[in-house]
Short mmCIF file of C-alpha atoms in Angstrom, two decimals:
data_model
loop_
_atom_site.label_atom_id
_atom_site.label_comp_id
_atom_site.label_asym_id
_atom_site.label_seq_id
_atom_site.Cartn_x
_atom_site.Cartn_y
_atom_site.Cartn_z
CA MET N 130 0.00 0.00 0.00
CA ASP N 131 1.22 3.42 -0.90
CA TYR N 132 0.88 5.47 2.30
CA THR N 133 1.65 8.79 0.67
CA LEU N 134 -1.24 8.32 -1.72
CA LEU N 135 -3.43 7.15 1.15
CA ILE N 136 -2.75 10.30 3.15
CA VAL N 137 -3.24 12.59 0.19
CA GLN N 138 -6.52 10.89 -0.59
CA MET N 139 -7.59 11.13 3.05
CA LEU N 140 -7.05 14.87 2.82
CA ASN N 141 -8.99 15.00 -0.43
CA GLY N 142 -11.78 13.09 1.26
CA LEU N 143 -11.69 15.48 4.19
CA GLN N 144 -11.87 18.43 1.83
CA LEU N 145 -14.83 16.95 -0.04
CA GLY N 146 -16.49 16.15 3.27
CA LEU N 147 -16.12 19.69 4.55
CA LEU N 148 -17.55 21.13 1.33
CA LEU N 149 -20.46 18.73 1.70
CA PHE N 150 -20.87 19.88 5.28
CA LEU N 151 -21.17 23.50 4.15
CA VAL N 152 -24.03 22.54 1.87
CA ALA N 153 -25.60 20.02 4.23
CA SER N 154 -25.54 22.24 7.32
CA GLY N 155 -27.97 24.72 5.82
CA LEU N 156 -30.08 21.92 4.39
CA THR N 157 -30.34 20.11 7.71
CA LEU N 158 -31.21 23.33 9.59
CA VAL N 159 -33.98 24.19 7.17
CA PHE N 160 -35.29 20.64 6.91
CA GLY N 161 -34.94 19.99 10.63
CA ILE N 162 -36.40 23.24 11.92
CA LEU N 163 -38.89 24.20 9.26
CA ASP N 164 -39.63 20.69 8.04
CA PHE N 165 -39.08 22.16 4.62
CA VAL N 166 -37.56 20.14 1.77
CA ASN N 167 -35.48 22.53 -0.27
CA LEU N 168 -34.29 20.95 -3.51
CA ALA N 169 -33.15 24.40 -4.65
CA HIS N 170 -30.48 24.48 -1.95
CA GLY N 171 -28.04 23.23 -4.60
CA SER N 172 -28.99 26.10 -6.87
CA ILE N 173 -27.95 28.53 -4.16
CA TYR N 174 -24.60 26.75 -4.15
CA MET N 175 -24.42 27.46 -7.87
CA VAL N 176 -25.52 31.08 -7.47
CA GLY N 177 -22.77 31.58 -4.90
CA ALA N 178 -20.21 30.18 -7.32
CA PHE N 179 -21.36 32.42 -10.17
CA ILE N 180 -21.55 35.59 -8.09
CA CYS N 181 -18.08 34.91 -6.74
CA ALA N 182 -16.75 34.11 -10.25
CA SER N 183 -18.03 37.39 -11.68
CA LEU N 184 -16.69 39.37 -8.75
CA THR N 185 -13.31 37.66 -9.00
CA LEU N 186 -13.01 38.53 -12.69
CA TRP N 187 -14.18 42.08 -12.01
CA LEU N 188 -12.13 42.82 -8.91
CA GLY N 189 -9.19 40.58 -9.75
CA ASN N 190 -9.12 39.32 -6.20
CA PHE N 191 -10.64 35.97 -5.26
CA LEU N 192 -10.70 36.43 -1.49
CA LEU N 193 -12.26 39.89 -1.69
CA ALA N 194 -14.82 38.43 -4.11
CA VAL N 195 -15.73 35.75 -1.56
CA VAL N 196 -16.15 38.32 1.19
CA ILE N 197 -18.55 40.36 -0.96
CA ALA N 198 -20.33 37.35 -2.46
CA LEU N 199 -21.20 35.87 0.95
CA PRO N 200 -23.72 38.53 2.04
CA LEU N 201 -25.06 38.70 -1.53
CA THR N 202 -25.77 34.96 -1.50
CA GLY N 203 -27.30 35.30 1.95
CA ALA N 204 -29.58 38.00 0.54
CA VAL N 205 -30.59 35.71 -2.33
CA GLY N 206 -31.49 33.08 0.28
CA TYR N 207 -33.47 35.60 2.31
CA ALA N 208 -35.39 36.65 -0.79
CA ILE N 209 -36.15 33.02 -1.64
CA GLU N 210 -37.46 32.46 1.88
CA VAL N 211 -39.73 35.48 1.81
CA LEU N 212 -40.95 35.08 -1.78
CA VAL N 213 -41.23 31.30 -2.10
CA ALA N 214 -40.39 29.09 0.88
CA ARG N 215 -42.52 30.92 3.46
CA ARG N 216 -45.61 30.25 1.38
CA LEU N 217 -44.91 26.52 1.32
CA TYR N 218 -44.16 25.68 4.98
CA ASP N 219 -47.77 24.78 5.75
CA LYS N 220 -48.08 22.55 2.70
CA ASP N 221 -46.89 18.96 2.54
CA HIS N 222 -43.54 17.68 1.34
CA LEU N 223 -44.67 17.01 -2.22
CA ASP N 224 -45.55 20.68 -2.59
CA HIS N 225 -42.12 21.61 -1.21
CA VAL N 226 -40.48 19.36 -3.78
CA LEU N 227 -42.56 20.72 -6.66
CA GLY N 228 -42.11 24.32 -5.61
CA THR N 229 -38.38 24.11 -5.09
CA PHE N 230 -37.90 22.05 -8.24
CA GLY N 231 -39.55 24.93 -10.06
CA LEU N 232 -37.12 27.21 -8.31
CA ILE N 233 -34.20 25.16 -9.64
CA LEU N 234 -35.46 25.68 -13.19
CA VAL N 235 -35.91 29.39 -12.60
CA LEU N 236 -32.48 29.83 -11.05
CA ASP N 237 -30.76 27.73 -13.71
CA THR N 238 -32.42 29.76 -16.43
CA LEU N 239 -31.56 33.01 -14.73
CA ALA N 240 -27.95 31.89 -14.44
CA HIS N 241 -28.03 30.97 -18.10
CA MET N 242 -29.35 34.43 -19.02
CA ILE N 243 -26.89 36.30 -16.83
CA TRP N 244 -23.72 34.25 -17.18
CA GLY N 245 -24.26 32.32 -20.42
CA PRO N 246 -24.18 28.60 -21.09
CA ALA N 247 -20.45 28.03 -20.59
CA GLY N 248 -18.89 27.61 -17.19
CA ILE N 249 -16.71 30.34 -15.73
CA THR N 250 -13.19 29.53 -14.65
CA VAL N 251 -12.19 31.27 -11.47
CA PRO N 252 -8.53 32.27 -11.30
CA LEU N 253 -6.77 31.94 -7.99
CA PRO N 254 -4.13 34.33 -6.70
CA ALA N 255 -0.63 32.99 -7.16
CA TRP N 256 -0.09 32.23 -3.46
CA LEU N 257 -3.09 29.95 -3.43
CA ASP N 258 -2.41 28.35 -6.78
CA GLY N 259 0.63 26.35 -5.78
CA GLN N 260 1.18 23.14 -3.91
CA VAL N 261 2.38 22.32 -0.47
CA GLU N 262 4.53 19.37 0.45
CA ILE N 263 3.03 18.17 3.73
CA PHE N 264 5.80 15.66 4.26
CA ASP N 265 8.18 13.66 2.16
CA GLY N 266 6.53 13.10 -1.20
CA ALA N 267 2.98 13.96 -0.12
CA VAL N 268 1.99 17.01 -2.12
CA ILE N 269 -1.38 18.72 -1.90
CA PRO N 270 -2.64 21.89 -3.61
CA THR N 271 -2.53 24.92 -1.28
CA PHE N 272 -6.10 25.78 -2.15
CA ARG N 273 -7.36 22.42 -0.94
CA LEU N 274 -5.71 23.07 2.40
CA LEU N 275 -7.51 26.41 2.50
CA ILE N 276 -10.82 24.67 1.88
CA ILE N 277 -10.10 22.30 4.76
CA ALA N 278 -9.20 25.20 7.05
CA VAL N 279 -12.28 27.23 6.10
CA GLY N 280 -14.53 24.17 6.45
CA LEU N 281 -13.22 23.40 9.92
CA ALA N 282 -13.51 27.04 10.98
CA VAL N 283 -17.11 27.25 9.77
CA ALA N 284 -17.96 23.98 11.49
CA GLY N 285 -16.51 25.34 14.72
CA GLY N 286 -18.39 28.60 14.30
CA LEU N 287 -21.68 26.84 13.67
CA PHE N 288 -21.15 24.56 16.65
CA TRP N 289 -20.65 27.62 18.82
CA LEU N 290 -23.63 29.41 17.30
CA VAL N 291 -26.06 26.55 17.77
CA ASN N 292 -24.91 25.46 21.22
CA TYR N 293 -23.79 28.57 23.02
CA THR N 294 -25.63 31.60 21.69
CA LYS N 295 -29.13 32.81 22.38
CA LEU N 296 -29.83 32.66 18.65
CA GLY N 297 -28.80 29.00 18.67
CA MET N 298 -31.05 28.27 21.63
CA LEU N 299 -33.94 29.91 19.80
CA ILE N 300 -33.18 27.90 16.69
CA ARG N 301 -33.30 24.67 18.71
CA ALA N 302 -36.37 25.79 20.62
CA GLY N 303 -38.06 26.73 17.35
CA ALA N 304 -37.30 23.28 15.98
CA SER N 305 -39.22 21.66 18.79
CA ASN N 306 -42.14 24.03 19.35
CA ARG N 307 -42.50 27.11 17.20
CA THR N 308 -45.91 28.05 18.61
CA MET N 309 -44.47 28.30 22.10
CA VAL N 310 -41.44 30.27 20.94
CA ALA N 311 -43.78 32.79 19.31
CA ALA N 312 -46.06 32.89 22.36
CA LEU N 313 -43.02 33.87 24.41
CA GLY N 314 -42.46 36.92 22.24
CA VAL N 315 -40.02 35.82 19.55
CA ASP N 316 -40.61 36.75 15.91
CA ILE N 317 -40.20 33.21 14.69
CA GLN N 318 -40.86 34.04 11.05
CA THR N 319 -37.94 36.45 10.91
CA LEU N 320 -35.82 33.99 12.87
CA PHE N 321 -36.56 31.30 10.28
CA ALA N 322 -35.76 33.68 7.43
CA LEU N 323 -32.39 34.38 9.04
CA VAL N 324 -31.72 30.66 9.40
CA PHE N 325 -32.63 30.19 5.76
CA ALA N 326 -30.30 33.04 4.73
CA LEU N 327 -27.51 31.60 6.87
CA GLY N 328 -27.95 28.20 5.20
CA ALA N 329 -27.87 29.88 1.79
CA MET N 330 -24.69 31.70 2.70
CA LEU N 331 -22.99 28.46 3.69
CA ALA N 332 -24.10 26.65 0.53
CA GLY N 333 -22.92 29.66 -1.45
CA LEU N 334 -19.57 29.53 0.32
CA ALA N 335 -19.18 25.89 -0.74
CA GLY N 336 -19.90 26.91 -4.34
CA MET N 337 -17.34 29.70 -4.12
CA LEU N 338 -14.71 27.34 -2.79
CA ILE N 339 -15.29 24.66 -5.41
CA ALA N 340 -15.47 27.09 -8.36
CA PRO N 341 -11.68 27.57 -8.71
CA ILE N 342 -11.31 23.78 -8.91
CA THR N 343 -14.20 22.85 -11.21
CA THR N 344 -15.52 26.18 -12.68
CA ALA N 345 -18.85 27.79 -11.89
CA SER N 346 -21.37 26.09 -14.13
CA ILE N 347 -25.09 25.60 -14.57
CA GLY N 348 -26.22 22.31 -13.13
CA MET N 349 -23.44 22.09 -10.56
CA GLY N 350 -26.10 22.31 -7.86
CA GLY N 351 -27.85 19.19 -9.08
CA GLN N 352 -24.80 17.06 -8.45
CA ILE N 353 -24.22 18.14 -4.90
CA ILE N 354 -27.81 18.35 -3.65
CA ILE N 355 -28.35 14.58 -3.86
CA THR N 356 -25.18 13.89 -1.91
CA ALA N 357 -26.12 16.59 0.60
CA PHE N 358 -29.45 14.87 1.21
CA VAL N 359 -27.63 11.58 1.73
CA VAL N 360 -25.46 13.37 4.29
CA ILE N 361 -28.32 14.81 6.31
CA ILE N 362 -30.22 11.55 6.24
CA ILE N 363 -27.20 9.64 7.51
CA GLY N 364 -26.50 12.30 10.13
CA GLY N 365 -30.07 12.59 11.34
CA ILE N 366 -32.23 15.34 9.93
CA GLY N 367 -31.85 18.56 11.88
CA SER N 368 -28.61 17.58 13.62
CA MET N 369 -25.62 19.81 13.01
CA LYS N 370 -23.27 17.33 14.65
CA GLY N 371 -24.79 14.56 12.56
CA ALA N 372 -24.33 16.58 9.37
CA PHE N 373 -20.68 17.18 10.23
CA ILE N 374 -19.82 13.57 10.97
CA ALA N 375 -21.87 12.21 8.07
CA ALA N 376 -20.33 14.71 5.65
CA LEU N 377 -16.82 13.65 6.60
CA LEU N 378 -17.83 9.99 6.42
CA VAL N 379 -19.36 10.42 2.98
CA GLY N 380 -16.47 12.55 1.72
CA VAL N 381 -13.80 10.13 2.84
CA ILE N 382 -15.62 6.96 1.80
CA ASP N 383 -16.47 8.37 -1.60
CA THR N 384 -12.92 9.52 -2.26
CA MET N 385 -11.38 6.32 -0.93
CA GLY N 386 -13.76 4.20 -2.95
CA ARG N 387 -12.88 5.98 -6.13
CA SER N 388 -9.14 5.68 -5.58
CA PHE N 389 -8.64 2.31 -3.95
CA LEU N 390 -11.60 0.10 -4.72
CA ASP N 391 -10.09 -1.23 -7.96
CA SER N 392 -6.92 -2.40 -6.26
CA GLY N 393 -9.01 -3.90 -3.47
CA PHE N 394 -11.19 -5.78 -5.94
CA ALA N 395 -8.10 -6.96 -7.82
CA LEU N 396 -7.15 -9.00 -4.77
CA PHE N 397 -9.96 -11.45 -5.40
CA MET N 398 -10.92 -10.99 -9.05
CA SER N 399 -9.18 -10.50 -12.33
CA ARG N 400 -7.65 -7.11 -13.08
CA ASP N 401 -10.13 -6.49 -15.92
CA ALA N 402 -13.14 -7.41 -13.85
CA ALA N 403 -11.92 -5.23 -11.00
CA GLU N 404 -11.46 -2.25 -13.26
CA THR N 405 -14.98 -2.65 -14.61
CA ALA N 406 -16.67 -3.29 -11.27
CA ALA N 407 -14.85 -0.76 -9.10
CA PRO N 408 -16.20 2.49 -10.64
CA ALA N 409 -19.75 1.15 -10.58
CA VAL N 410 -19.48 0.07 -6.96
CA SER N 411 -17.63 3.19 -5.83
CA ALA N 412 -20.40 5.33 -7.26
CA MET N 413 -22.82 3.38 -5.08
CA MET N 414 -20.71 3.39 -1.92
CA ILE N 415 -22.37 6.32 -0.19
CA TYR N 416 -25.82 4.92 -0.88
CA ILE N 417 -24.76 1.54 0.46
CA LEU N 418 -23.44 3.37 3.52
CA MET N 419 -26.74 5.19 3.90
CA ALA N 420 -28.76 2.00 3.58
CA ALA N 421 -26.53 0.21 6.09
CA ILE N 422 -26.80 3.02 8.65
CA LEU N 423 -30.54 3.39 8.20
CA ALA N 424 -30.96 -0.34 8.70
CA PHE N 425 -29.59 0.05 12.22
CA LYS N 426 -30.56 3.63 12.97
CA PRO N 427 -33.64 4.54 10.94
CA GLN N 428 -33.50 8.13 12.20
CA GLY N 429 -29.85 8.55 11.22
CA LEU N 430 -26.81 8.70 13.47
CA PHE N 431 -27.79 11.65 15.67
CA PRO N 432 -31.53 12.26 15.46
CA PRO N 433 -32.19 15.47 17.41
CA LYS N 434 -34.78 14.96 20.12
CA VAL N 435 -37.20 17.74 19.56
CA ARG N 436 -40.48 16.34 20.79
CA MET V 51 -58.79 47.77 32.88
CA MET V 52 -55.57 46.09 31.87
CA LEU V 53 -57.18 43.24 29.95
CA LYS V 54 -60.67 43.66 28.60
CA ILE V 55 -62.39 40.99 26.55
CA SER V 56 -65.74 41.80 25.05
CA ASN V 57 -68.08 39.64 23.04
CA LEU V 58 -65.25 37.31 21.99
CA THR V 59 -66.07 34.51 19.57
CA THR V 60 -63.67 31.82 18.38
CA HIS V 61 -64.19 29.03 15.90
CA TYR V 62 -62.29 25.85 15.14
CA GLY V 63 -63.19 25.46 11.51
CA PRO V 64 -66.98 25.28 11.37
CA SER V 65 -67.49 24.55 15.08
CA GLN V 66 -67.76 27.44 17.47
CA ALA V 67 -65.97 27.31 20.83
CA LEU V 68 -66.50 30.77 22.31
CA PHE V 69 -69.87 32.50 22.14
CA GLY V 70 -69.46 36.16 23.05
CA LEU V 71 -67.21 35.92 26.08
CA ASP V 72 -66.65 38.93 28.36
CA LEU V 73 -63.87 39.14 30.91
CA HIS V 74 -61.72 41.84 32.46
CA ILE V 75 -58.69 42.06 34.71
CA GLY V 76 -57.41 45.21 36.40
CA THR V 77 -53.80 46.13 37.02
CA GLY V 78 -52.32 44.07 39.85
CA GLU V 79 -55.38 41.82 40.06
CA VAL V 80 -55.52 38.06 40.16
CA ALA V 81 -58.39 36.61 38.20
CA THR V 82 -59.40 32.99 37.79
CA LEU V 83 -61.12 31.32 34.91
CA LEU V 84 -63.13 28.38 36.20
CA GLY V 85 -65.24 25.80 34.51
CA ARG V 86 -65.51 22.15 33.64
CA ASN V 87 -63.37 20.53 30.96
CA GLY V 88 -64.19 21.45 27.39
CA MET V 89 -66.00 24.68 28.31
CA GLY V 90 -63.46 26.90 26.53
CA LYS V 91 -60.85 27.88 29.12
CA THR V 92 -57.82 26.99 27.01
CA THR V 93 -59.50 28.40 23.91
CA THR V 94 -59.97 31.70 25.74
CA ILE V 95 -56.30 31.80 26.69
CA ASN V 96 -55.15 30.79 23.22
CA SER V 97 -57.38 33.47 21.72
CA ILE V 98 -55.85 36.12 23.97
CA MET V 99 -52.35 35.00 22.96
CA GLY V 100 -53.19 34.84 19.26
CA ILE V 101 -52.37 31.15 19.10
CA VAL V 102 -55.92 30.51 17.94
CA PRO V 103 -57.36 33.39 15.92
CA ALA V 104 -60.53 34.93 17.31
CA SER V 105 -63.38 35.20 14.83
CA GLY V 106 -65.08 38.18 16.41
CA GLY V 107 -65.27 40.54 19.34
CA SER V 108 -62.46 42.42 20.95
CA ILE V 109 -59.58 41.83 23.34
CA THR V 110 -57.67 44.87 24.48
CA PHE V 111 -54.56 44.96 26.62
CA ASP V 112 -53.68 48.40 27.96
CA GLY V 113 -55.87 49.75 25.19
CA VAL V 114 -54.16 47.81 22.37
CA GLU V 115 -56.38 45.52 20.30
CA LEU V 116 -55.10 41.94 20.36
CA VAL V 117 -57.52 40.30 17.92
CA GLY V 118 -55.67 39.76 14.65
CA ARG V 119 -52.32 40.49 16.25
CA ALA V 120 -49.38 38.13 15.78
CA SER V 121 -48.67 35.97 18.80
CA PHE V 122 -45.17 37.30 19.40
CA LYS V 123 -46.34 40.90 19.22
CA THR V 124 -49.02 40.20 21.79
CA ALA V 125 -46.48 38.58 24.09
CA ASN V 126 -44.21 41.58 23.77
CA LEU V 127 -46.94 43.88 25.10
CA GLY V 128 -46.36 42.16 28.44
CA LEU V 129 -48.30 38.91 28.42
CA GLY V 130 -46.44 35.87 29.76
CA LEU V 131 -47.89 32.45 29.04
CA VAL V 132 -47.56 29.28 31.12
CA PRO V 133 -49.34 26.93 28.75
CA GLU V 134 -51.37 23.82 29.33
CA GLY V 135 -49.02 20.84 29.35
CA ARG V 136 -46.13 23.19 30.21
CA GLN V 137 -44.51 22.82 26.77
CA ILE V 138 -40.97 23.03 28.01
CA PHE V 139 -38.43 22.85 25.17
CA PRO V 140 -37.25 19.24 25.57
CA ASN V 141 -34.01 19.73 23.65
CA LEU V 142 -32.84 22.69 25.70
CA THR V 143 -31.37 22.56 29.18
CA LEU V 144 -33.29 24.09 32.07
CA GLU V 145 -31.00 27.11 31.95
CA GLU V 146 -31.41 27.47 28.19
CA ASN V 147 -35.19 27.23 28.55
CA LEU V 148 -35.01 30.28 30.80
CA ILE V 149 -32.54 32.25 28.68
CA ALA V 150 -33.70 31.50 25.13
CA THR V 151 -36.83 33.66 25.10
CA ALA V 152 -35.89 36.03 27.96
CA SER V 153 -36.58 39.68 27.24
CA ASN V 154 -37.61 42.96 28.77
CA HIS V 155 -39.43 44.74 25.98
CA LEU V 156 -41.24 47.03 28.40
CA LYS V 157 -38.00 48.00 30.12
CA GLN V 158 -39.43 47.08 33.51
CA ASP V 159 -37.49 48.03 36.61
CA ASN V 160 -36.05 45.14 38.60
CA PRO V 161 -36.44 42.65 35.78
CA TRP V 162 -36.59 38.94 36.46
CA THR V 163 -33.24 37.17 36.23
CA MET V 164 -32.27 33.54 36.28
CA ASP V 165 -31.05 33.95 39.85
CA LYS V 166 -34.38 35.36 40.99
CA VAL V 167 -36.25 32.50 39.37
CA LEU V 168 -33.92 29.93 40.90
CA ASN V 169 -34.31 31.60 44.30
CA MET V 170 -38.06 31.33 44.02
CA PHE V 171 -37.78 27.66 43.01
CA PRO V 172 -34.67 26.39 44.84
CA SER V 173 -35.29 22.81 43.74
CA LEU V 174 -34.45 23.85 40.18
CA GLN V 175 -31.01 24.96 41.29
CA ASP V 176 -29.21 21.63 40.80
CA ARG V 177 -31.18 20.77 37.65
CA ARG V 178 -29.78 23.68 35.67
CA LYS V 179 -27.89 21.55 33.16
CA PHE V 180 -30.68 18.96 32.76
CA MET V 181 -32.44 18.74 29.44
CA GLY V 182 -36.06 19.84 29.57
CA ASN V 183 -37.44 16.39 28.85
CA LEU V 184 -35.59 14.91 31.84
CA LEU V 185 -37.30 17.16 34.38
CA SER V 186 -40.22 15.99 36.52
CA GLY V 187 -43.69 17.42 35.97
CA GLY V 188 -43.32 19.72 38.97
CA GLU V 189 -39.93 20.93 37.85
CA GLN V 190 -41.29 21.54 34.37
CA GLN V 191 -44.15 23.60 35.76
CA MET V 192 -41.79 25.71 37.88
CA LEU V 193 -39.60 26.13 34.82
CA ALA V 194 -42.58 27.12 32.66
CA ILE V 195 -43.47 29.81 35.21
CA GLY V 196 -39.86 30.97 35.36
CA ARG V 197 -39.61 31.01 31.59
CA ALA V 198 -42.69 33.23 31.33
CA LEU V 199 -41.42 35.52 34.10
CA MET V 200 -38.14 35.96 32.25
CA THR V 201 -40.10 37.79 29.54
CA ASN V 202 -41.02 40.29 32.29
CA PRO V 203 -44.78 40.25 31.75
CA LYS V 204 -47.33 42.61 33.24
CA LEU V 205 -49.91 39.85 33.07
CA LEU V 206 -49.00 36.23 33.75
CA ILE V 207 -51.41 33.72 32.25
CA LEU V 208 -51.39 30.17 33.64
CA ASP V 209 -53.37 27.42 32.00
CA GLU V 210 -53.75 24.57 34.53
CA ALA V 211 -51.30 25.89 37.09
CA THR V 212 -51.03 22.75 39.23
CA GLU V 213 -52.67 19.98 37.26
CA GLY V 214 -51.23 16.55 37.91
CA LEU V 215 -48.75 17.77 40.51
CA ALA V 216 -48.07 16.39 43.99
CA PRO V 217 -49.54 18.38 46.90
CA LEU V 218 -46.12 19.55 48.03
CA VAL V 219 -45.27 20.91 44.58
CA ARG V 220 -48.69 22.53 44.32
CA GLN V 221 -47.99 24.42 47.50
CA ILE V 222 -44.70 25.66 46.05
CA ILE V 223 -46.55 26.91 42.97
CA TRP V 224 -49.27 28.67 45.00
CA ASP V 225 -46.64 30.30 47.21
CA ALA V 226 -44.77 31.44 44.11
CA LEU V 227 -47.93 32.93 42.60
CA ALA V 228 -48.58 34.84 45.82
CA LEU V 229 -45.03 36.19 45.61
CA ILE V 230 -45.44 37.15 41.96
CA ARG V 231 -48.66 38.93 42.79
CA GLU V 232 -46.81 40.99 45.39
CA THR V 233 -44.47 42.30 42.69
CA GLY V 234 -47.50 43.93 41.08
CA THR V 235 -47.85 41.46 38.24
CA SER V 236 -51.43 40.66 37.28
CA ILE V 237 -52.36 37.01 36.98
CA LEU V 238 -54.99 35.10 35.05
CA VAL V 239 -55.07 31.54 36.26
CA VAL V 240 -56.94 28.40 35.29
CA ASP V 241 -56.95 25.54 37.76
CA LYS V 242 -59.13 23.01 39.50
CA ASN V 243 -58.02 23.45 43.10
CA LEU V 244 -60.74 25.83 44.11
CA LYS V 245 -59.64 26.32 47.70
CA ASP V 246 -56.16 27.55 46.78
CA LEU V 247 -57.44 29.53 43.84
CA LEU V 248 -60.05 31.46 45.78
CA ARG V 249 -57.52 32.39 48.44
CA LEU V 250 -55.34 33.98 45.76
CA ALA V 251 -57.97 35.55 43.54
CA ASP V 252 -59.56 39.00 43.52
CA ARG V 253 -62.06 38.11 40.86
CA ASN V 254 -63.42 34.86 39.46
CA PHE V 255 -65.03 34.06 36.16
CA ILE V 256 -66.92 30.87 35.47
CA ILE V 257 -67.14 29.77 31.87
CA GLU V 258 -69.74 27.42 30.48
CA ARG V 259 -70.07 26.49 26.81
CA GLY V 260 -67.96 29.38 25.65
CA LYS V 261 -69.59 32.11 27.73
CA ILE V 262 -69.00 33.66 31.12
CA VAL V 263 -72.01 32.65 33.23
CA TRP V 264 -70.90 33.90 36.63
CA SER V 265 -68.37 36.41 37.90
CA GLY V 266 -67.57 37.86 41.27
CA THR V 267 -65.14 38.00 44.17
CA SER V 268 -63.87 34.94 45.99
CA ASP V 269 -66.12 35.65 48.99
CA GLU V 270 -69.12 35.90 46.73
CA LEU V 271 -68.26 32.62 45.08
CA ARG V 272 -67.70 30.81 48.37
CA ALA V 273 -71.14 32.01 49.46
CA ASP V 274 -72.90 31.07 46.22
CA ARG V 275 -73.41 27.36 46.77
CA GLU V 276 -75.75 27.09 43.85
CA ALA V 277 -73.22 28.48 41.36
CA LEU V 278 -70.51 26.23 42.77
CA HIS V 279 -72.72 23.21 42.43
CA ARG V 280 -74.25 24.07 39.11
CA TYR V 281 -71.17 25.18 37.20
CA LEU V 282 -68.31 23.47 38.97
CA GLY V 283 -69.94 20.41 40.46
CA VAL V 284 -68.71 21.02 44.00
#
C-alpha cells in the first residue's frame, strides 16, 4: 500500500467532506427546523459560485470576491425564503419538492441568461495556486488546504452558534415548538428567514470554494444536492453534529472508494473485472453506507430529540 | 382595565368554541377562569395569545387591540404564558429554557433574572444543566413559570397551574404565585383546586359552553353554593 497516496486521498476526502458539510448544514437546519424540503439548496450553491466568479473577474481578487459574495448569496437566500419558501411551509412535502424544483429551473435559467451557457473559470491568486509538500513526497494543492481550514472554521463557528448563543437556543427551541417560541415573544418568522439566509450563505460559500477547482457552471447544484441529502439523512435530519460527521464519512468513503476500490477488488478478481466493477461500486458506496446506517438507525446517526 | 375581553367569539373550523365571552382584569389583580373541561378555558387563553385566531369581538390589553395580532407581538406587550401541558423545550437545558426567550421589551425596573427564578424555586437549582425532557412534571411547571417571568410580563397567564402535581409541589406553585402577585404582576389563572385559587384571587369568572355565566369575588363565590354546584360540580 502506498501510504503517501493514502494520506493525500484522506485529505482530499476530508476536503470533499467539509464542502459537503457546508451545503448540508444549511439543508439540515432548514429541513430539521422548518420541516421544509429545499431541492433548490443546490442552486444557491451554484448562485454563490457564479456571483463569486463574476466578482473575482471584475475585482481581480478571489478572497475579496468571496467576502462580498457571501452577504449577496445570503440575501438571495433571504429573498427566496420570503418570496417562495414561506408560502410553502404549511403545505406537505410534495408541494415543497414541486415548488423548489420549479425554483431550480428558474435559477438555472436566470444563471443561463446572466452568465451564459459556458462555465466560468475562477482564477486563484498565485499564493493559493501552488502546492504544499506536507511531508516527504505527499503534495497537496494549497487551495485544498484552504478549503479544509475554512470548512473546519465554519464547522466550529456553527457549533458555537447553535450550542452557546441565544440565537442557537432559539433555533433549537423553534425546531421543537415554534408556537411556544412565538407565544413567548419571539418573531419566529424572521428567525426562520435568518436561518434560511444563513444556510444559503454556507451553501454559497461551498460553491465559491469549489469554483476555482471545477468552474462555476449551470447544473453544478444538481450534483451536490443529492449527496447533501444523503449526508443529512445519515447524520439525522436537523442535527448539526450529525451533518458534520456524516459529511466527513461520505467525503472520505467516496474519495477512498474511487481511488482504492479497484486495487481492493483486484485481490480477489481479475484485473479487468476489478477495473470494470470498481467504478460502478464506488459510485454506489455512499448509498450503500446510507442503507446500512438506516438499517440500524432509521433516524440517522444523531436524530435530534425535539419532541 | 388592563385586559378587557368583550363579546369574543372563536371558531375551530366550522365549530364554534366561544360565544361572546366577556372578561376583564385590572392592574395588579388576580383573576381565575373556572369551569368544567371542554367549556373553553384553554380556547380563551389561546385566543388572547393569538395562538388561535378569534373570529369576532375584541380583546384589548392596555388599550391595544389583540384580535388579529401576531402571537409574538401580543407577548411583547407584556403577556407571559404558562401553557397547558407546560410545553418546556425538551431539547434545551433548564438554563437554556429560561434564557432563550428572555426579554424585557417594556424595560421594567427590577427585571426577572435567572437567579431570581432559581431563588423562588430552589429545587431547580441543581437541575440547571438537565435537558427539559428529563425534568419531573413539577420541575417543568416551575420552569414554565420561570420562563414566562423571564419575559417580564405585566400579566402572567397560567393554564392549569397545578394539574397533575403532587400536593407539596402545588404548594410551592401557590406560594410562588402569591409572591409574583406581590411584585405587582397581574395574573390570570386556570386551575381546579378551588380552595387555593379562591384564596389567591380577587375576581373569578366561570365559563360554560364558551360564555361567562358567573363572575364575582372569591367571597361571593364561596357564598354562592348554587353556582358552585351548578357550574363546577362542588
